[in-house]
XYZ file of N, CA and C in Angstrom:
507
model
N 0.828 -1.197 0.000
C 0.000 0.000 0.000
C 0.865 1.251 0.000
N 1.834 1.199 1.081
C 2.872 2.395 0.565
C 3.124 2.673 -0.763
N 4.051 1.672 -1.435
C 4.307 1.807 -2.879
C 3.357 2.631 -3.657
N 1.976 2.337 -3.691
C 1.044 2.293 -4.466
C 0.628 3.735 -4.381
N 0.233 4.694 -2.320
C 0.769 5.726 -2.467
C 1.634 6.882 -2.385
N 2.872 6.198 -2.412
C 3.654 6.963 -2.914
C 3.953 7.401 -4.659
N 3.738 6.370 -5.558
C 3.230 6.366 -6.456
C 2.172 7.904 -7.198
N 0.799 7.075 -6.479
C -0.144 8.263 -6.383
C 0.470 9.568 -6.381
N 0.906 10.203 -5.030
C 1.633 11.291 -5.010
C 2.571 11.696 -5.575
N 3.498 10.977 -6.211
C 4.114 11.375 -7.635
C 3.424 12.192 -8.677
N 2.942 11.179 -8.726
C 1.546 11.113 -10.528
C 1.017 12.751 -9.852
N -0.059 12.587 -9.158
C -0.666 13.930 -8.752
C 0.255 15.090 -8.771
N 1.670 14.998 -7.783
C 2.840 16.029 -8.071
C 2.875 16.542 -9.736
N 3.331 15.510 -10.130
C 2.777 15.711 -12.135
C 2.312 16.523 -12.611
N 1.086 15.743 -12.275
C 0.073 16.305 -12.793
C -0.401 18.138 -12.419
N -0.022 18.100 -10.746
C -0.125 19.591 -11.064
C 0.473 20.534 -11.120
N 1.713 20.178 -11.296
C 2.856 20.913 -12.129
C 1.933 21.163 -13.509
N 1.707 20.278 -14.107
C 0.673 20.137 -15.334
C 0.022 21.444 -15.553
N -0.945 21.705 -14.573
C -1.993 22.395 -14.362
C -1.439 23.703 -14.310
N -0.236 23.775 -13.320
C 0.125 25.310 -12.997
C 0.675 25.881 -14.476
N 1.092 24.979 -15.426
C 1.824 25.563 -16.592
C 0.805 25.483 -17.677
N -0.133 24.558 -17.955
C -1.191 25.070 -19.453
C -2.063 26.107 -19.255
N -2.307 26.517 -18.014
C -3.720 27.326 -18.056
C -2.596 29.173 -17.922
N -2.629 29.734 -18.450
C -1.306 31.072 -17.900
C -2.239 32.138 -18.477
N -3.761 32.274 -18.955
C -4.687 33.035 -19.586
C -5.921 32.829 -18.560
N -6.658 33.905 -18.737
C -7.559 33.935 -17.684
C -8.758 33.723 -18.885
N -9.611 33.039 -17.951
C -11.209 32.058 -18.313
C -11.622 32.262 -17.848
N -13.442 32.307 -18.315
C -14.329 32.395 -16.966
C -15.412 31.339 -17.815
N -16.074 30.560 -17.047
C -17.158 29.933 -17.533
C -18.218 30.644 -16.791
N -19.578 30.768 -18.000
C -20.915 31.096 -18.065
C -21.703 30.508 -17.916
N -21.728 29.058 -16.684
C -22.570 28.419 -16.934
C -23.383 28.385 -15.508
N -24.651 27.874 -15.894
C -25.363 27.721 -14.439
C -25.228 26.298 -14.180
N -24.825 25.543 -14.997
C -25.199 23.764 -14.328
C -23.667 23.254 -14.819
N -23.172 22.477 -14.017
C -22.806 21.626 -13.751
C -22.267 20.304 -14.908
N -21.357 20.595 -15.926
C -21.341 19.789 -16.881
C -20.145 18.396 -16.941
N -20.294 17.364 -17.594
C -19.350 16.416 -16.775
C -18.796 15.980 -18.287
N -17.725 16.315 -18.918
C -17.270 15.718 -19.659
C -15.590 14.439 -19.624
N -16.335 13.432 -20.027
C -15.341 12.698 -20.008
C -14.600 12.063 -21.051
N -12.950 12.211 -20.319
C -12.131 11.796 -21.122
C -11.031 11.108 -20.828
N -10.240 10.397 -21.702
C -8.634 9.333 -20.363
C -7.996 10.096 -20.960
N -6.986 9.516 -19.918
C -5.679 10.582 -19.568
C -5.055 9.166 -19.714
N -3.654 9.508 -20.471
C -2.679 8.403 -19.956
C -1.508 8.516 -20.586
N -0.756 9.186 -19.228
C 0.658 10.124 -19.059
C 1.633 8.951 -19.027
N 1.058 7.457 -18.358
C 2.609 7.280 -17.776
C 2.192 5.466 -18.216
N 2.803 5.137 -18.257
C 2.794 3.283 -18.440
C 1.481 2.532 -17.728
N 1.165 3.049 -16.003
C 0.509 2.200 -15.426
C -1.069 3.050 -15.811
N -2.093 2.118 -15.530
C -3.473 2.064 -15.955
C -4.085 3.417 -15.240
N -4.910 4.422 -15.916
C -5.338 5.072 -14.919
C -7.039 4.768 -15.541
N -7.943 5.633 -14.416
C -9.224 5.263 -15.135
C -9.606 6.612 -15.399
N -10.814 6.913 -15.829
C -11.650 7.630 -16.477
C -11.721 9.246 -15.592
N -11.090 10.524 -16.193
C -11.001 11.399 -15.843
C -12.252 12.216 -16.565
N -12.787 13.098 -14.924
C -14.482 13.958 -15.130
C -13.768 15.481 -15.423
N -14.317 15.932 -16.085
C -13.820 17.284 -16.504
C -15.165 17.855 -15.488
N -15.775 18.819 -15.150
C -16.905 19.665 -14.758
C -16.428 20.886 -15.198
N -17.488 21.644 -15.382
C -17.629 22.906 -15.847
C -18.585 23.848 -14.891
N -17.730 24.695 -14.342
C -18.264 25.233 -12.528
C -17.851 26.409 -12.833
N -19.156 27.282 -12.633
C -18.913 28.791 -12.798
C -17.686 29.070 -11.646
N -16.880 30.025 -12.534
C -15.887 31.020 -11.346
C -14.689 29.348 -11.521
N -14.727 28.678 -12.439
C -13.622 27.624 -11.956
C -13.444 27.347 -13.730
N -11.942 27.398 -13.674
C -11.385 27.263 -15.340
C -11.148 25.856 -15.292
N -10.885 25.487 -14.461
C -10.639 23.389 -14.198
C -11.344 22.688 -13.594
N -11.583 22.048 -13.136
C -12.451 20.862 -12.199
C -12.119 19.889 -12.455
N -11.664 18.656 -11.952
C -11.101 17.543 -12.539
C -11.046 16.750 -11.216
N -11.536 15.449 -11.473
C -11.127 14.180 -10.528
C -11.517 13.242 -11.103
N -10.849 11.971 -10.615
C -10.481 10.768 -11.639
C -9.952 9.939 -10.005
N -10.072 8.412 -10.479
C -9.982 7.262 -9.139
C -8.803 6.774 -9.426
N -7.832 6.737 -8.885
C -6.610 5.651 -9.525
C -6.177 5.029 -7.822
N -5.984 3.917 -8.136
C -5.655 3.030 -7.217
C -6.202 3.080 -5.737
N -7.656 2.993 -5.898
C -8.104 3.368 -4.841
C -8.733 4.638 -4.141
N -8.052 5.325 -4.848
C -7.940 7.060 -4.147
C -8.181 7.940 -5.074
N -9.323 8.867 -4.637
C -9.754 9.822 -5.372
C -8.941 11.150 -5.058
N -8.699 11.436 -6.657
C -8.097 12.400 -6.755
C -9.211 14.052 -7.293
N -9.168 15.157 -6.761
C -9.387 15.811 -7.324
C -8.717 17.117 -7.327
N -8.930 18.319 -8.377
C -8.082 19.280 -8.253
C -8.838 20.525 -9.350
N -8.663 21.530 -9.233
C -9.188 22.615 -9.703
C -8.422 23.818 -10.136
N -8.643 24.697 -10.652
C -7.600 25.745 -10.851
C -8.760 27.051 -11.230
N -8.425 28.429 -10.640
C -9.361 29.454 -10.710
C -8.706 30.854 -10.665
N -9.357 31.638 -11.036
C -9.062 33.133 -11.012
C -9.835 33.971 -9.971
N -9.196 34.323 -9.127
C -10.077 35.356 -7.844
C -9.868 36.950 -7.633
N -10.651 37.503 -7.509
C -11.033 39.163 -7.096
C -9.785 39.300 -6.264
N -10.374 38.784 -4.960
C -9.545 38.894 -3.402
C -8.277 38.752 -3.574
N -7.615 39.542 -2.405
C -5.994 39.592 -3.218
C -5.591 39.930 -1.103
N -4.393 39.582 -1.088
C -3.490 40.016 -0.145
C -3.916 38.701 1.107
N -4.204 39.316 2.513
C -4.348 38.747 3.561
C -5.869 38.556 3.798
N -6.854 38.836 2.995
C -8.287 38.166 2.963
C -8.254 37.411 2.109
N -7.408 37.426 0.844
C -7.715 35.599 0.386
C -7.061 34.348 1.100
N -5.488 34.805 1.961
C -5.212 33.935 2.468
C -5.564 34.087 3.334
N -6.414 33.837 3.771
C -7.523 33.864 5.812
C -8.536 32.978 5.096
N -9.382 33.593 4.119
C -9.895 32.703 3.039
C -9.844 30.973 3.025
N -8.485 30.826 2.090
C -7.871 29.869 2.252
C -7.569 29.106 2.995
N -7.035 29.390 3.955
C -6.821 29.043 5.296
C -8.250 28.315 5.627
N -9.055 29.027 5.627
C -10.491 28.587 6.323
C -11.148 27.485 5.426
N -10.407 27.371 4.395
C -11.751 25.757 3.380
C -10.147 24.918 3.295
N -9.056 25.293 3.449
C -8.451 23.978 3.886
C -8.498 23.420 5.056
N -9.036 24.064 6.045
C -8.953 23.477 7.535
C -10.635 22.769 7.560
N -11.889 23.523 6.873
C -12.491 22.960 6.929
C -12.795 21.818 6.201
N -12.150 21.501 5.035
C -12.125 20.806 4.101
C -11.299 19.091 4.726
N -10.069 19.484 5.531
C -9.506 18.795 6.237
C -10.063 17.900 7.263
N -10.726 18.883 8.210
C -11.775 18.644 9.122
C -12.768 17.278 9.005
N -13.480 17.863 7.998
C -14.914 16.961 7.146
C -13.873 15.701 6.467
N -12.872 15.839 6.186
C -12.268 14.978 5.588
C -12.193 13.611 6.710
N -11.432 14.233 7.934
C -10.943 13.068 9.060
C -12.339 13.332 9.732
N -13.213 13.795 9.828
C -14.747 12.961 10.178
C -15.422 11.985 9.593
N -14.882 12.196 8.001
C -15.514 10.576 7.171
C -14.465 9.307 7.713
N -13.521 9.391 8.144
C -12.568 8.442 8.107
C -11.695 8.318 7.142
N -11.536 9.935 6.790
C -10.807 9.193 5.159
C -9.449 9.139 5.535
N -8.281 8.544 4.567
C -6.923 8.743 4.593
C -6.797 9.872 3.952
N -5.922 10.834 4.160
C -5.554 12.000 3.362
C -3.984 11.558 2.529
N -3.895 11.930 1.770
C -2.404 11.596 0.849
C -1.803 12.582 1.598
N -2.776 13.646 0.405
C -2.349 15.085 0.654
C -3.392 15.886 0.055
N -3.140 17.067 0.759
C -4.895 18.032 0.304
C -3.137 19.235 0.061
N -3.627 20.263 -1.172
C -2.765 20.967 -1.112
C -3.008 22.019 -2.292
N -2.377 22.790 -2.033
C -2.775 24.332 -3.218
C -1.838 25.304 -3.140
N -2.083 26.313 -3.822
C -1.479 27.698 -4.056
C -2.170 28.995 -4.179
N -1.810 29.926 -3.770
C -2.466 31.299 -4.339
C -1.273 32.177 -4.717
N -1.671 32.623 -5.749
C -0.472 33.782 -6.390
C -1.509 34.674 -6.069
N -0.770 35.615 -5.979
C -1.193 37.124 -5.524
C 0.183 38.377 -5.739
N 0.038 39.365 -6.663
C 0.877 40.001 -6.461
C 2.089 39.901 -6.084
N 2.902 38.718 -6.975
C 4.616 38.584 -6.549
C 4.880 37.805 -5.141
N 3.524 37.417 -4.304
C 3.926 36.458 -3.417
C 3.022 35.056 -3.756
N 3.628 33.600 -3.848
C 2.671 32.765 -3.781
C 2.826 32.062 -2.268
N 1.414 31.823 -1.781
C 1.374 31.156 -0.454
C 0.934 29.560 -0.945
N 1.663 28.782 -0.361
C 0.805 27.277 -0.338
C 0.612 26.942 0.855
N -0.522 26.112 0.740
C -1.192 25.387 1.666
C -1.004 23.728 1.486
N -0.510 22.879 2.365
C -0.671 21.731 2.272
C -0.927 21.048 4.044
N -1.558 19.897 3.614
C -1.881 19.290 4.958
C -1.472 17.694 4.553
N -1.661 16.681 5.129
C -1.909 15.231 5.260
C -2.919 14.730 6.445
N -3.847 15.759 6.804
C -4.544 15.700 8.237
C -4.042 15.982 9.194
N -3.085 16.515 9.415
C -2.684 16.743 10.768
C -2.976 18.155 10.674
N -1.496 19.285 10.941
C -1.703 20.585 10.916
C -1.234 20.584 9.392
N -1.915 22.250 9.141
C -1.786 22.971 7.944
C -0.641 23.746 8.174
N 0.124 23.370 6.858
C 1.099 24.320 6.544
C 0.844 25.064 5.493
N 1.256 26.678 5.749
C 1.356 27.442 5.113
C 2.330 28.322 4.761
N 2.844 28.182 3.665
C 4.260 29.222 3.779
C 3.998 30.158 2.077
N 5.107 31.368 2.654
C 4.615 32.335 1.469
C 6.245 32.158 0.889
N 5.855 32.364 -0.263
C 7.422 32.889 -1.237
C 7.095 34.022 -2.486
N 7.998 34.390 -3.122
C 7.936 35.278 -4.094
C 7.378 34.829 -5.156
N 6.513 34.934 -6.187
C 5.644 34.113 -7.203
C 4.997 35.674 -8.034
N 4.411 35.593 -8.632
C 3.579 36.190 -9.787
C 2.787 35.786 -10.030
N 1.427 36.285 -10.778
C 0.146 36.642 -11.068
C -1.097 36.438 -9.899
N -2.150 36.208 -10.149
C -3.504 36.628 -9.187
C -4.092 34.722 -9.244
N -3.673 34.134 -8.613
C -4.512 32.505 -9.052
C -4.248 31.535 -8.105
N -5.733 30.708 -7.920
C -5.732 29.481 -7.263
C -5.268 28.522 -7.779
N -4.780 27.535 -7.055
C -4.485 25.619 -7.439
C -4.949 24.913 -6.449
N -5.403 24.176 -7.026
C -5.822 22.988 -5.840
C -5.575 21.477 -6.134
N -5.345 20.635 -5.289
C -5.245 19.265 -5.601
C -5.156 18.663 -4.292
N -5.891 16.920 -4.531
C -6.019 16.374 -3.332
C -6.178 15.218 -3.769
N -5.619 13.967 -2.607
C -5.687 12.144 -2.899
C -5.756 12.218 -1.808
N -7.405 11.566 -1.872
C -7.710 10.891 -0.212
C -8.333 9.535 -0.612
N -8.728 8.394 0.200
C -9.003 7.382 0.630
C -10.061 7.691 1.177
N -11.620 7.245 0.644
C -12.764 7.557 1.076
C -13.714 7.661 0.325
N -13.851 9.198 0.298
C -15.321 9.563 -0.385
C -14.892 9.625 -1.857
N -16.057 8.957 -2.604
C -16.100 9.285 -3.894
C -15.737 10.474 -4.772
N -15.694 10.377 -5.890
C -15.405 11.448 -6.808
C -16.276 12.681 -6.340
N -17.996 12.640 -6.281
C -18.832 13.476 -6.835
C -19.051 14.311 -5.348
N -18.946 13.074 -4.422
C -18.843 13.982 -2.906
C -17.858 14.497 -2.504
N -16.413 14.109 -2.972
C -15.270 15.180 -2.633
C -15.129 16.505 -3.505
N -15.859 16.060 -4.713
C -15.792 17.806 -5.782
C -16.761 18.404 -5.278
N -17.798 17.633 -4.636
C -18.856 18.513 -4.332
C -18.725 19.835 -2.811
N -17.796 18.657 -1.995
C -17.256 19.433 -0.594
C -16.125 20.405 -1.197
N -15.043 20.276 -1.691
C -14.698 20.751 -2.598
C -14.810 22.692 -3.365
N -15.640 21.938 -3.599
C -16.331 23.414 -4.175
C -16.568 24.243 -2.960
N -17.701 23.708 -2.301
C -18.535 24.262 -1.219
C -17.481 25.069 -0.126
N -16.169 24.770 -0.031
C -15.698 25.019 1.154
C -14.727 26.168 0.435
N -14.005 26.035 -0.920
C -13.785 27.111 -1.625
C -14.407 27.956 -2.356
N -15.233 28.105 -2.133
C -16.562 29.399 -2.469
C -16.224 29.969 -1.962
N -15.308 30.249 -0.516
C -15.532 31.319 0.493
C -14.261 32.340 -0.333
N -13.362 32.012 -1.285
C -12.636 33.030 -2.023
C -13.028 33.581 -3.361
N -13.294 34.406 -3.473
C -14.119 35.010 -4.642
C -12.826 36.425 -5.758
C-alpha cells in the first residue's frame, strides 16, 4: 500500500505541475449547471481510469479521476480577493475541508494548493494533521488545488470541494 501511495503522489505532483503551466490566460465559464465531460488521460505506463472534466462557474478546471483506490481531485481558478483576505480565506476551506475529511474516516495523501497574488505565492498543504502554510515570491492573481484521499467518492469530494472554496471570490 505504501508503494502504491507513494506512487499516487508522484503522478498527482505531475500532474499539477501540469496544471500550474497550461492554463497562464484567464477564463471564466458562463454556466449555471454543472457539466461532466469525459475523457482518459494516460501520461505514464501504469493504468489510470476515467477522468471527469466539470464545468463550474468562477472555476477554469475541475477535474477528478480514481486511480488506485484514491480519489483524486483538483481545480484551478481566477479570484477578485488579493493580499491577507484571500489567504484567511484559504486558510479557512483547507482546515475545513480537512476537518470533514478526518470525520468521514478518510486517509488524506495530501490536500494541497497555491495562491499567487501580487509577486507572493502562499501554499497550503496538509496530510490531516496541521496545515502548513508558507509564502514565497511568485507572480500573477490565481488558485491551485489538488487532493488524494481514501474515502469519499469522486462526486462527494468535488462537491465538498467546491462548497468550502466558495468562500474566495
Amino acid at each position: 500500500m505504501s508503494e502504491n501511495k507513494d506512487e499516487i503522489l508522484e503522478h498527482e505532483h505531475e500532474h499539477e505541475h501540469e496544471h500550474e503551466h497550461e492554463h497562464e490566460h484567464e477564463h471564466e465559464h458562463h454556466h449555471e449547471h454543472v457539466h461532466v465531460h469525459v475523457h482518459d488521460h494516460d501520461h505514464h505506463d501504469h493504468e489510470h481510469e476515467e477522468t471527469h472534466t466539470y464545468e463550474v462557474e468562477g472555476y477554469e478546471l475541475v477535474e477528478t479521476h480514481m486511480h488506485e483506490g484514491a480519489t483524486i481531485c483538483s481545480f484551478e481558478r481566477d479570484i477578485r480577493m488579493s493580499g491577507d483576505e484571500a489567504r484567511a480565506a484559504a486558510e479557512e476551506a483547507y482546515l475545513a475541508l480537512r476537518d470533514w475529511l478526518n470525520e468521514q474516516g478518510a486517509i488524506i495523501g495530501h490536500v494541497k494548493g497555491y495562491i499567487k497574488d501580487n509577486g507572493i505565492t502562499t501554499t497550503f498543504s496538509t496530510v490531516g494533521g496541521d496545515l502548513h502554510v508558507n509564502a514565497n515570491e511568485g507572480t500573477g492573481s490565481r488558485v491551485g488545488f489538488a487532493s488524494i484521499v481514501f474515502g469519499p467518492d469522486e462526486e462527494t469530494l468535488k462537491d465538498k470541494v467546491i462548497e468550502e472554496f466558495a468562500r474566495l471570490k
